[in-house]
mmCIF file of C-alpha atoms in Angstrom:
data_model
loop_
_atom_site.group_PDB
_atom_site.id
_atom_site.type_symbol
_atom_site.label_atom_id
_atom_site.label_comp_id
_atom_site.label_asym_id
_atom_site.label_seq_id
_atom_site.Cartn_x
_atom_site.Cartn_y
_atom_site.Cartn_z
ATOM 1 C CA UNK A 1 -162.109 -161.308 -26.421
ATOM 2 C CA UNK A 2 -158.567 -162.543 -26.510
ATOM 3 C CA UNK A 3 -156.873 -164.280 -29.414
ATOM 4 C CA UNK A 4 -153.621 -166.043 -30.189
ATOM 5 C CA UNK A 5 -151.447 -166.111 -33.278
ATOM 6 C CA UNK A 6 -148.793 -168.732 -33.763
ATOM 7 C CA UNK A 7 -146.598 -167.361 -36.470
ATOM 8 C CA UNK A 8 -145.157 -170.614 -37.771
ATOM 9 C CA UNK A 9 -147.298 -173.558 -38.775
ATOM 10 C CA UNK A 10 -144.278 -175.820 -39.177
ATOM 11 C CA UNK A 11 -140.785 -175.686 -37.724
ATOM 12 C CA UNK A 12 -138.243 -178.256 -38.867
ATOM 13 C CA UNK A 13 -135.034 -178.431 -36.880
ATOM 14 C CA UNK A 14 -132.116 -180.796 -36.467
ATOM 15 C CA UNK A 15 -131.563 -182.752 -33.286
ATOM 16 C CA UNK A 16 -129.608 -180.897 -30.588
ATOM 17 C CA UNK A 17 -130.257 -177.535 -32.233
ATOM 18 C CA UNK A 18 -132.058 -174.748 -30.372
ATOM 19 C CA UNK A 19 -135.642 -173.927 -31.249
ATOM 20 C CA UNK A 20 -138.073 -171.077 -30.724
ATOM 21 C CA UNK A 21 -141.797 -171.351 -31.371
ATOM 22 C CA UNK A 22 -143.437 -167.984 -31.642
ATOM 23 C CA UNK A 23 -146.710 -166.912 -30.083
ATOM 24 C CA UNK A 24 -148.354 -163.508 -30.009
ATOM 25 C CA UNK A 25 -151.582 -162.702 -28.262
ATOM 26 C CA UNK A 26 -154.197 -159.998 -28.288
ATOM 27 C CA UNK A 27 -156.297 -158.969 -25.321
ATOM 28 C CA UNK A 28 -157.786 -155.848 -23.805
ATOM 29 C CA UNK A 29 -157.251 -157.173 -20.275
ATOM 30 C CA UNK A 30 -154.539 -158.952 -18.359
ATOM 31 C CA UNK A 31 -153.954 -162.526 -19.426
ATOM 32 C CA UNK A 32 -152.747 -165.916 -18.433
ATOM 33 C CA UNK A 33 -150.649 -167.706 -21.046
ATOM 34 C CA UNK A 34 -150.048 -171.389 -21.670
ATOM 35 C CA UNK A 35 -148.097 -173.736 -23.889
ATOM 36 C CA UNK A 36 -149.378 -177.241 -24.495
ATOM 37 C CA UNK A 37 -147.856 -180.156 -26.404
ATOM 38 C CA UNK A 38 -149.867 -182.730 -28.297
ATOM 39 C CA UNK A 39 -148.390 -186.018 -29.470
ATOM 40 C CA UNK A 40 -150.154 -187.914 -32.287
ATOM 41 C CA UNK A 41 -153.622 -189.126 -31.337
ATOM 42 C CA UNK A 42 -153.269 -187.885 -27.804
ATOM 43 C CA UNK A 43 -154.690 -185.075 -25.720
ATOM 44 C CA UNK A 44 -152.875 -181.967 -24.609
ATOM 45 C CA UNK A 45 -150.157 -181.916 -22.009
ATOM 46 C CA UNK A 46 -149.331 -178.689 -20.216
ATOM 47 C CA UNK A 47 -145.732 -177.627 -20.807
ATOM 48 C CA UNK A 48 -145.768 -174.407 -18.839
ATOM 49 C CA UNK A 49 -147.915 -171.459 -17.898
ATOM 50 C CA UNK A 50 -147.566 -167.820 -17.007
ATOM 51 C CA UNK A 51 -149.932 -166.487 -14.390
ATOM 52 C CA UNK A 52 -147.949 -163.695 -12.748
ATOM 53 C CA UNK A 53 -144.527 -162.886 -11.324
ATOM 54 C CA UNK A 54 -141.318 -163.676 -13.167
ATOM 55 C CA UNK A 55 -141.676 -163.260 -16.895
ATOM 56 C CA UNK A 56 -139.380 -166.210 -17.594
ATOM 57 C CA UNK A 57 -141.259 -169.424 -17.042
ATOM 58 C CA UNK A 58 -139.639 -172.835 -16.965
ATOM 59 C CA UNK A 59 -141.628 -175.904 -17.847
ATOM 60 C CA UNK A 60 -141.251 -179.609 -18.322
ATOM 61 C CA UNK A 61 -138.923 -181.341 -20.787
ATOM 62 C CA UNK A 62 -136.436 -178.459 -20.737
ATOM 63 C CA UNK A 63 -138.779 -175.902 -22.292
ATOM 64 C CA UNK A 64 -139.068 -172.302 -21.190
ATOM 65 C CA UNK A 65 -141.030 -169.281 -22.323
ATOM 66 C CA UNK A 66 -140.786 -165.569 -21.756
ATOM 67 C CA UNK A 67 -143.748 -163.287 -21.314
ATOM 68 C CA UNK A 68 -143.185 -159.949 -23.004
ATOM 69 C CA UNK A 69 -146.057 -157.614 -22.278
ATOM 70 C CA UNK A 70 -144.847 -154.761 -24.482
ATOM 71 C CA UNK A 71 -144.579 -157.065 -27.483
ATOM 72 C CA UNK A 72 -147.592 -159.155 -26.444
ATOM 73 C CA UNK A 73 -145.563 -162.291 -26.987
ATOM 74 C CA UNK A 74 -144.978 -165.584 -25.221
ATOM 75 C CA UNK A 75 -142.396 -167.443 -27.284
ATOM 76 C CA UNK A 76 -141.420 -170.983 -26.372
ATOM 77 C CA UNK A 77 -137.767 -171.997 -26.428
ATOM 78 C CA UNK A 78 -135.579 -175.004 -25.884
ATOM 79 C CA UNK A 79 -131.782 -174.857 -26.144
ATOM 80 C CA UNK A 80 -131.332 -178.369 -27.505
ATOM 81 C CA UNK A 81 -134.134 -180.472 -28.949
ATOM 82 C CA UNK A 82 -134.514 -184.223 -29.126
ATOM 83 C CA UNK A 83 -136.238 -186.456 -31.632
ATOM 84 C CA UNK A 84 -138.887 -187.085 -28.995
ATOM 85 C CA UNK A 85 -139.845 -183.402 -29.015
ATOM 86 C CA UNK A 86 -141.482 -183.903 -32.400
ATOM 87 C CA UNK A 87 -145.108 -182.955 -31.792
ATOM 88 C CA UNK A 88 -147.722 -180.255 -32.204
ATOM 89 C CA UNK A 89 -147.392 -177.274 -29.879
ATOM 90 C CA UNK A 90 -150.278 -175.010 -28.959
ATOM 91 C CA UNK A 91 -150.140 -171.600 -27.369
ATOM 92 C CA UNK A 92 -153.242 -170.579 -25.431
ATOM 93 C CA UNK A 93 -154.494 -167.488 -23.640
ATOM 94 C CA UNK A 94 -157.204 -166.755 -21.150
ATOM 95 C CA UNK A 95 -158.053 -163.533 -19.424
ATOM 96 C CA UNK A 96 -157.512 -163.254 -15.690
ATOM 97 C CA UNK A 97 -161.189 -162.646 -15.023
ATOM 98 C CA UNK A 98 -162.372 -165.749 -16.831
ATOM 99 C CA UNK A 99 -159.623 -168.331 -16.889
ATOM 100 C CA UNK A 100 -162.039 -170.917 -18.161
ATOM 101 C CA UNK A 101 -162.446 -169.113 -21.472
ATOM 102 C CA UNK A 102 -159.270 -170.368 -23.108
ATOM 103 C CA UNK A 103 -158.394 -169.601 -26.726
ATOM 104 C CA UNK A 104 -155.890 -171.639 -28.633
ATOM 105 C CA UNK A 105 -153.555 -170.783 -31.455
ATOM 106 C CA UNK A 106 -153.562 -172.788 -34.651
ATOM 107 C CA UNK A 107 -150.588 -174.822 -33.523
ATOM 108 C CA UNK A 108 -146.981 -175.263 -34.624
ATOM 109 C CA UNK A 109 -145.752 -178.581 -35.858
ATOM 110 C CA UNK A 110 -142.214 -179.123 -34.570
ATOM 111 C CA UNK A 111 -140.293 -181.771 -36.473
ATOM 112 C CA UNK A 112 -136.906 -182.760 -35.139
ATOM 113 C CA UNK A 113 -134.681 -184.431 -37.682
ATOM 114 C CA UNK A 114 -131.701 -186.682 -36.863
ATOM 115 C CA UNK B 1 -151.578 -185.127 -9.928
ATOM 116 C CA UNK B 2 -154.612 -184.272 -11.973
ATOM 117 C CA UNK B 3 -155.543 -187.034 -14.362
ATOM 118 C CA UNK B 4 -158.411 -186.883 -16.799
ATOM 119 C CA UNK B 5 -159.495 -189.917 -18.772
ATOM 120 C CA UNK B 6 -161.775 -190.355 -21.745
ATOM 121 C CA UNK B 7 -163.635 -193.406 -22.944
ATOM 122 C CA UNK B 8 -163.613 -194.693 -25.561
ATOM 123 C CA UNK B 9 -160.342 -193.630 -27.117
ATOM 124 C CA UNK B 10 -161.594 -194.487 -30.582
ATOM 125 C CA UNK B 11 -165.044 -195.220 -31.919
ATOM 126 C CA UNK B 12 -166.397 -196.023 -35.349
ATOM 127 C CA UNK B 13 -170.129 -195.850 -35.895
ATOM 128 C CA UNK B 14 -172.673 -195.866 -38.670
ATOM 129 C CA UNK B 15 -174.351 -192.711 -39.833
ATOM 130 C CA UNK B 16 -177.548 -192.064 -37.905
ATOM 131 C CA UNK B 17 -176.488 -193.709 -34.673
ATOM 132 C CA UNK B 18 -175.657 -191.966 -31.408
ATOM 133 C CA UNK B 19 -172.315 -192.126 -29.654
ATOM 134 C CA UNK B 20 -171.551 -191.370 -26.015
ATOM 135 C CA UNK B 21 -168.124 -190.199 -24.896
ATOM 136 C CA UNK B 22 -167.192 -190.146 -21.230
ATOM 137 C CA UNK B 23 -164.814 -187.760 -19.517
ATOM 138 C CA UNK B 24 -163.681 -188.560 -16.000
ATOM 139 C CA UNK B 25 -161.468 -186.776 -13.510
ATOM 140 C CA UNK B 26 -159.682 -189.652 -11.798
ATOM 141 C CA UNK B 27 -158.025 -188.078 -8.795
ATOM 142 C CA UNK B 28 -159.906 -184.866 -8.221
ATOM 143 C CA UNK B 29 -163.384 -183.424 -8.249
ATOM 144 C CA UNK B 30 -164.071 -181.204 -11.208
ATOM 145 C CA UNK B 31 -166.511 -178.392 -10.756
ATOM 146 C CA UNK B 32 -166.299 -177.601 -14.445
ATOM 147 C CA UNK B 33 -165.504 -179.630 -17.516
ATOM 148 C CA UNK B 34 -165.028 -178.461 -21.067
ATOM 149 C CA UNK B 35 -165.566 -180.149 -24.398
ATOM 150 C CA UNK B 36 -163.435 -179.300 -27.400
ATOM 151 C CA UNK B 37 -163.419 -180.439 -30.979
ATOM 152 C CA UNK B 38 -160.316 -180.674 -33.098
ATOM 153 C CA UNK B 39 -160.355 -181.096 -36.845
ATOM 154 C CA UNK B 40 -157.307 -182.617 -38.574
ATOM 155 C CA UNK B 41 -154.291 -180.335 -38.475
ATOM 156 C CA UNK B 42 -156.269 -177.619 -36.735
ATOM 157 C CA UNK B 43 -156.517 -176.200 -33.274
ATOM 158 C CA UNK B 44 -159.007 -176.927 -30.549
ATOM 159 C CA UNK B 45 -162.391 -175.269 -30.703
ATOM 160 C CA UNK B 46 -164.391 -174.987 -27.514
ATOM 161 C CA UNK B 47 -167.802 -176.571 -27.912
ATOM 162 C CA UNK B 48 -169.326 -176.200 -24.473
ATOM 163 C CA UNK B 49 -168.714 -175.651 -20.792
ATOM 164 C CA UNK B 50 -170.237 -178.140 -18.396
ATOM 165 C CA UNK B 51 -170.893 -177.420 -14.728
ATOM 166 C CA UNK B 52 -171.882 -180.168 -12.350
ATOM 167 C CA UNK B 53 -175.576 -180.217 -11.702
ATOM 168 C CA UNK B 54 -176.532 -177.589 -14.239
ATOM 169 C CA UNK B 55 -177.107 -177.237 -17.946
ATOM 170 C CA UNK B 56 -174.113 -176.891 -20.212
ATOM 171 C CA UNK B 57 -173.256 -173.604 -21.850
ATOM 172 C CA UNK B 58 -172.711 -173.996 -25.576
ATOM 173 C CA UNK B 59 -170.531 -171.875 -27.805
ATOM 174 C CA UNK B 60 -172.074 -170.041 -30.693
ATOM 175 C CA UNK B 61 -172.701 -172.317 -33.634
ATOM 176 C CA UNK B 62 -172.720 -175.552 -31.636
ATOM 177 C CA UNK B 63 -176.033 -177.406 -31.839
ATOM 178 C CA UNK B 64 -177.332 -178.197 -28.366
ATOM 179 C CA UNK B 65 -179.612 -180.955 -29.593
ATOM 180 C CA UNK B 66 -176.833 -182.506 -31.610
ATOM 181 C CA UNK B 67 -174.219 -182.568 -28.898
ATOM 182 C CA UNK B 68 -175.864 -183.481 -25.614
ATOM 183 C CA UNK B 69 -173.761 -182.855 -22.531
ATOM 184 C CA UNK B 70 -174.482 -184.233 -19.094
ATOM 185 C CA UNK B 71 -172.402 -183.467 -16.015
ATOM 186 C CA UNK B 72 -174.020 -185.771 -13.509
ATOM 187 C CA UNK B 73 -171.282 -185.842 -10.898
ATOM 188 C CA UNK B 74 -168.119 -184.034 -9.901
ATOM 189 C CA UNK B 75 -166.015 -186.634 -11.688
ATOM 190 C CA UNK B 76 -167.984 -187.435 -14.820
ATOM 191 C CA UNK B 77 -169.220 -185.551 -17.851
ATOM 192 C CA UNK B 78 -170.596 -187.170 -20.977
ATOM 193 C CA UNK B 79 -170.916 -185.933 -24.524
ATOM 194 C CA UNK B 80 -173.454 -187.681 -26.714
ATOM 195 C CA UNK B 81 -173.298 -187.100 -30.443
ATOM 196 C CA UNK B 82 -176.841 -187.766 -31.576
ATOM 197 C CA UNK B 83 -177.704 -189.010 -35.046
ATOM 198 C CA UNK B 84 -174.072 -188.831 -36.049
ATOM 199 C CA UNK B 85 -173.099 -187.994 -39.624
ATOM 200 C CA UNK B 86 -169.755 -188.209 -41.403
ATOM 201 C CA UNK B 87 -169.153 -184.492 -40.871
ATOM 202 C CA UNK B 88 -169.202 -185.148 -37.111
ATOM 203 C CA UNK B 89 -166.049 -187.212 -37.493
ATOM 204 C CA UNK B 90 -163.415 -185.490 -35.423
ATOM 205 C CA UNK B 91 -161.181 -185.658 -32.375
ATOM 206 C CA UNK B 92 -163.092 -184.748 -29.236
ATOM 207 C CA UNK B 93 -161.118 -183.641 -26.185
ATOM 208 C CA UNK B 94 -162.394 -182.840 -22.726
ATOM 209 C CA UNK B 95 -160.733 -180.928 -19.937
ATOM 210 C CA UNK B 96 -161.519 -180.397 -16.281
ATOM 211 C CA UNK B 97 -160.756 -177.876 -13.595
ATOM 212 C CA UNK B 98 -160.704 -178.446 -9.857
ATOM 213 C CA UNK B 99 -162.110 -175.045 -9.110
ATOM 214 C CA UNK B 100 -163.176 -172.067 -11.119
ATOM 215 C CA UNK B 101 -160.259 -170.099 -12.531
ATOM 216 C CA UNK B 102 -157.785 -172.930 -12.130
ATOM 217 C CA UNK B 103 -155.694 -174.726 -14.736
ATOM 218 C CA UNK B 104 -157.471 -176.990 -17.192
ATOM 219 C CA UNK B 105 -156.321 -180.598 -17.308
ATOM 220 C CA UNK B 106 -156.949 -182.320 -20.601
ATOM 221 C CA UNK B 107 -158.059 -185.824 -21.379
ATOM 222 C CA UNK B 108 -156.366 -187.970 -24.036
ATOM 223 C CA UNK B 109 -159.123 -187.401 -26.573
ATOM 224 C CA UNK B 110 -161.612 -189.578 -28.433
ATOM 225 C CA UNK B 111 -161.341 -190.177 -32.148
ATOM 226 C CA UNK B 112 -164.805 -190.471 -33.690
ATOM 227 C CA UNK B 113 -165.254 -191.789 -37.199
ATOM 228 C CA UNK B 114 -168.745 -191.836 -38.648
ATOM 229 C CA UNK B 115 -169.187 -193.991 -41.733
#
């Protein structure tokens, strides 16, 4: 089975600074990778996903992520964050043969300070 | 778009009562819906997979008789927490897919508090 490790439980950053949220995965088969954002007391919103093709994936709200197969990573980046980006971010993985079996990381709390 | 709604958004109930949570796909038909549970400051844990017209598949450790799931139509799945206890208090999130192997779309979640 696949698994996900989000290396940072909390990431504080100042407004307009760049940010990277780290995600590493483990799987014996090919995977699909996802980043979701969760605002307080809300469900998950898909930021971006990697299914195949270009390893650099662009998502909503100015976020992007790069799939690195050799390092089994899928780090999320944004060049300049806003206060409104403060939220919980979840990395998730599913294998290509059973996309419905999705495993989530523990989450990273991004706090953007003025 | 692909919008998934949940009702209610918040519910408070007394210990021993049953609570029903609805998950609806508003603008698409969902062959499969999923139910997750999220404890405070933790990630989502898959509870069960629900296919329209068939019995739900529960994850290991999830009590089938405690968490009753019904997927009566292609746009509605319900989760009933039977004889709720304070330890059942949690955030319950559903998701839906249009077809097998496609992206999951998540609902806004339901906050359950059992007193």
